[in-house]
Short mmCIF file of C-alpha atoms in Angstrom, two decimals:
data_model
loop_
_atom_site.label_atom_id
_atom_site.label_comp_id
_atom_site.label_asym_id
_atom_site.label_seq_id
_atom_site.Cartn_x
_atom_site.Cartn_y
_atom_site.Cartn_z
CA GLY A 287 7.68 -1.36 13.95
CA ILE A 288 4.91 -1.90 11.36
CA PRO A 289 4.67 0.93 8.74
CA ALA A 290 0.82 0.55 8.59
CA LEU A 291 -1.58 3.35 7.95
CA ALA A 292 0.43 6.11 9.38
CA GLU A 293 3.11 5.61 6.69
CA PRO A 294 1.67 7.86 3.93
CA ILE A 295 1.16 10.67 6.56
CA ARG A 296 4.83 10.37 7.57
CA LEU A 297 5.97 10.50 3.96
CA ILE A 298 3.99 13.53 3.13
CA LEU A 299 5.19 15.40 6.19
CA HIS A 300 8.72 14.43 5.35
CA LEU A 301 8.39 15.71 1.74
CA GLY A 302 6.97 18.91 3.18
CA LYS A 303 9.86 19.16 5.58
CA VAL A 304 7.34 19.49 8.38
CA ASP A 305 8.79 18.80 11.81
CA PHE A 306 6.87 16.26 13.79
CA VAL A 307 7.40 13.74 16.60
CA ASP A 308 6.71 10.14 15.43
CA GLU A 309 5.54 8.32 18.47
CA LYS A 310 4.83 4.62 17.89
CA ILE A 311 2.75 2.46 20.18
CA SER A 312 3.44 -1.11 20.65
CA PHE A 313 0.67 -3.87 20.58
CA SER A 314 1.01 -4.18 24.39
CA GLU A 315 0.67 -0.37 24.95
CA TRP A 316 -2.21 -0.02 22.69
CA PRO A 317 -5.02 -1.19 25.15
CA GLN A 318 -4.22 1.68 27.52
CA HIS A 319 -4.29 4.27 24.76
CA LYS A 320 -7.30 3.05 22.77
CA SER A 321 -10.07 4.53 25.05
CA LYS A 322 -8.31 7.85 24.96
CA THR A 323 -8.54 8.30 21.20
CA LYS A 324 -11.43 9.84 19.40
CA TRP A 325 -12.47 6.63 17.42
CA GLY A 326 -10.49 3.96 19.29
CA GLN A 327 -8.05 3.69 16.45
CA MET A 328 -4.78 4.89 15.00
CA PRO A 329 -3.19 6.86 13.59
CA VAL A 330 -3.75 9.98 15.51
CA VAL A 331 -2.04 13.43 14.77
CA MET A 332 -2.03 15.90 17.63
CA ALA A 333 -1.81 19.34 16.25
CA ALA A 334 0.23 22.10 17.91
CA ASP A 335 -3.06 23.63 19.45
CA GLY A 336 -3.93 20.33 20.83
CA THR A 337 -6.50 19.35 18.24
CA GLU A 338 -6.77 15.56 17.79
CA MET A 339 -6.85 14.74 14.10
CA THR A 340 -7.74 11.31 12.91
CA GLN A 341 -8.72 9.03 9.91
CA THR A 342 -5.83 8.29 7.50
CA LYS A 343 -7.35 9.43 4.28
CA ALA A 344 -8.61 12.59 5.73
CA LEU A 345 -5.13 13.34 7.19
CA VAL A 346 -3.45 12.49 3.85
CA ARG A 347 -5.78 14.90 1.96
CA TYR A 348 -5.38 17.61 4.68
CA PHE A 349 -1.50 17.52 4.54
CA GLY A 350 -1.59 16.91 0.83
CA LYS A 351 -3.28 20.30 0.42
CA GLN A 352 -0.49 22.02 2.18
CA VAL A 353 2.59 20.22 0.91
CA SER A 354 3.83 21.22 -2.54
CA TRP A 355 6.03 19.19 -4.79
CA GLY A 356 8.21 20.19 -7.86
CA ARG A 357 10.58 22.98 -8.53
CA SER A 358 11.03 25.42 -5.72
CA ASN A 359 9.34 28.30 -7.45
CA LEU A 360 5.54 28.90 -7.36
CA PHE A 361 4.99 28.40 -11.05
CA PHE A 362 6.22 24.78 -11.19
CA SER A 363 5.45 23.63 -7.66
CA LYS A 364 2.12 21.82 -7.17
CA LYS A 365 0.20 20.57 -4.21
CA LEU A 366 0.14 16.99 -3.54
CA TYR A 367 -3.59 17.13 -3.35
CA PRO A 368 -4.81 18.95 -6.47
CA SER A 369 -6.89 22.09 -6.39
CA ASP A 370 -8.54 21.18 -9.62
CA PRO A 371 -11.85 19.37 -8.66
CA LEU A 372 -11.75 16.79 -11.41
CA LEU A 373 -8.01 15.82 -10.80
CA ALA A 374 -8.86 15.74 -7.09
CA PHE A 375 -11.56 13.31 -7.78
CA LYS A 376 -9.52 11.08 -9.87
CA VAL A 377 -6.89 11.10 -7.03
CA ASP A 378 -9.54 10.15 -4.50
CA GLU A 379 -11.04 7.45 -6.97
CA MET A 380 -7.68 5.71 -7.41
CA ILE A 381 -6.92 5.64 -3.71
CA ASP A 382 -10.33 4.26 -2.95
CA ALA A 383 -9.89 1.60 -5.61
CA MET A 384 -6.67 0.57 -3.95
CA GLU A 385 -8.48 0.58 -0.60
CA ASP A 386 -10.83 -2.05 -2.16
CA VAL A 387 -7.84 -4.23 -2.48
CA ARG A 388 -6.98 -3.81 1.16
CA MET A 389 -10.58 -4.59 2.17
CA LYS A 390 -10.48 -7.96 0.34
CA LEU A 391 -7.58 -8.95 2.80
CA VAL A 392 -9.35 -7.94 5.98
CA PRO A 393 -11.51 -11.11 6.25
CA THR A 394 -8.31 -13.21 6.13
CA PHE A 395 -7.35 -12.08 9.58
CA LYS A 396 -10.23 -13.98 10.95
CA ILE A 397 -8.96 -17.27 9.65
CA GLN A 398 -7.49 -19.16 12.58
CA ASP A 399 -5.58 -22.00 10.74
CA PRO A 400 -2.25 -20.65 9.38
CA ALA A 401 -2.08 -22.78 6.41
CA GLU A 402 -5.73 -21.97 5.39
CA LYS A 403 -4.93 -18.27 5.99
CA GLU A 404 -1.96 -18.35 3.79
CA ALA A 405 -3.75 -20.25 1.05
CA ALA A 406 -6.65 -17.76 1.02
CA ARG A 407 -4.34 -14.85 0.61
CA LYS A 408 -2.39 -16.57 -2.13
CA THR A 409 -5.59 -17.25 -4.00
CA LEU A 410 -6.62 -13.56 -3.68
CA PHE A 411 -3.38 -12.53 -5.50
CA SER A 412 -3.37 -15.29 -8.04
CA PRO A 413 -4.75 -14.83 -11.58
CA GLY A 414 -8.57 -14.91 -11.21
CA GLY A 415 -8.36 -13.82 -7.51
CA ASP A 416 -10.14 -10.79 -6.34
CA CYS A 417 -7.11 -8.89 -5.45
CA PHE A 418 -5.33 -9.77 -8.66
CA GLU A 419 -8.35 -8.74 -10.84
CA LEU A 420 -8.63 -5.43 -9.03
CA LEU A 421 -4.92 -4.60 -9.34
CA LYS A 422 -5.15 -5.41 -13.06
CA LYS A 423 -8.00 -2.87 -13.43
CA ILE A 424 -6.04 -0.33 -11.42
CA ASP A 425 -2.91 -0.97 -13.41
CA ALA A 426 -4.89 -0.30 -16.59
CA PHE A 427 -6.27 3.09 -15.46
CA CYS A 428 -2.87 4.38 -14.19
CA GLY A 429 -0.46 6.58 -16.02
CA ASP A 430 2.91 5.15 -17.03
CA LYS A 431 4.79 6.91 -14.20
CA PHE A 432 2.27 8.71 -12.01
CA VAL A 433 -1.11 7.48 -10.90
CA VAL A 434 -3.06 10.28 -12.54
CA GLY A 435 -2.48 13.79 -13.93
CA GLY A 436 1.15 13.24 -15.04
CA THR A 437 2.45 14.54 -11.75
CA LEU A 438 3.11 13.49 -8.20
CA THR A 439 0.01 13.38 -5.87
CA ILE A 440 -1.17 11.77 -2.74
CA ALA A 441 -2.27 8.96 -4.85
CA ASP A 442 1.31 8.03 -5.78
CA ILE A 443 2.29 8.33 -2.05
CA TRP A 444 -0.68 5.96 -1.21
CA PHE A 445 0.11 3.49 -3.89
CA PHE A 446 3.77 3.31 -2.89
CA PHE A 447 3.01 2.81 0.80
CA PHE A 448 0.35 0.11 0.36
CA LEU A 449 2.10 -1.86 -2.57
CA ALA A 450 5.37 -1.90 -0.55
CA PHE A 451 3.42 -2.79 2.79
CA LEU A 452 2.12 -5.86 0.98
CA LYS A 453 5.64 -7.09 0.53
CA THR A 454 6.72 -6.60 4.20
CA GLY A 455 5.70 -10.16 5.42
CA PHE A 456 2.95 -8.67 7.45
CA PHE A 457 0.46 -10.56 5.35
CA ASP A 458 1.52 -14.22 5.65
CA GLY A 459 1.19 -16.17 2.46
CA LEU A 460 1.17 -13.15 0.15
CA PRO A 461 3.67 -13.81 -2.83
CA SER A 462 6.53 -11.34 -2.51
CA ASP A 463 6.66 -10.88 -6.34
CA TYR A 464 2.83 -10.28 -6.62
CA LEU A 465 3.61 -7.03 -8.61
CA LYS A 466 5.21 -8.78 -11.56
CA SER A 467 2.07 -8.74 -13.53
CA PHE A 468 1.49 -5.07 -13.11
CA PRO A 469 4.02 -2.86 -15.00
CA LYS A 470 2.51 0.50 -14.38
CA LEU A 471 2.21 -0.15 -10.59
CA GLN A 472 5.83 -1.31 -10.59
CA ALA A 473 6.89 1.88 -12.30
CA ILE A 474 4.94 4.14 -9.86
CA VAL A 475 6.48 2.39 -6.84
CA LYS A 476 9.95 2.71 -8.36
CA ASN A 477 9.33 6.39 -9.23
CA VAL A 478 8.32 7.35 -5.69
CA ALA A 479 11.09 5.31 -4.28
CA SER A 480 13.65 7.33 -6.33
CA ILE A 481 12.60 10.73 -5.02
CA PRO A 482 15.67 11.90 -3.04
CA GLU A 483 13.67 12.89 0.07
CA VAL A 484 11.95 9.46 0.10
CA LYS A 485 15.32 7.70 -0.18
CA GLU A 486 16.77 9.96 2.62
CA TYR A 487 13.74 9.14 4.76
CA TYR A 488 14.19 5.35 4.53
CA ALA A 489 18.01 5.49 4.54
CA LYS A 490 17.65 6.57 8.21
CA LYS A 491 15.67 3.44 9.21
CA ASP A 492 17.27 0.87 11.39
CA LEU A 493 16.28 -2.21 9.39
CA LYS A 494 17.51 -4.51 12.08
CA ALA A 495 15.08 -2.90 14.52
CA GLU A 496 12.37 -2.30 11.95
CA PRO A 497 12.85 -5.24 9.33
CA MET A 498 9.52 -4.59 7.62
CA TYR A 499 10.88 -1.32 6.13
CA SER A 500 13.12 -3.33 4.02
CA ALA A 501 10.32 -3.71 1.49
CA PHE A 502 10.37 0.12 1.10
CA VAL A 503 14.04 0.39 0.17
CA GLU A 504 14.31 -2.45 -2.33
#
């Protein structure tokens, strides 16, 4: 299985101890399902009342507003999506900045020649490359342990997901050690990975059946 854009949603639901059925659709099955979805894309969440919920970032915010993190009492526990408008803006801003990195990779999927595709991706993540320079800026604006606000938010979940996804091998040609130049991003990934519930979630993965998840448990 490919973690892809449903992964941050899965993580938030798991942190919130929400019961859900994780139905993954293979590439061969997708054509028969595509026309039945609202926008012709995944992920899709089917609510208990039958409501079809879509768009990854909208879903991440929706569940982030409901899932709390911290000590189990009301005073210390905080929602993963902040209620404070300015902090919520900062969370969204940083997620969108990281999405800019992903968008730089999208055109490389149109390159037919494998060697040319790998070279293009390597260039993007080398010093001076568009992705490298964006990550350098993001790293500079991040906190030392959390993305913003000194607490766990959906931004941390998003960063953890995407930065680990880049190391799965799904993007041929992308250096596996690309994070070495970004200490704050490394610390954020390590911090999220150390959360007991996150460790528990990935410990249950069959890495032989889903080898890409190895990047999430390193």
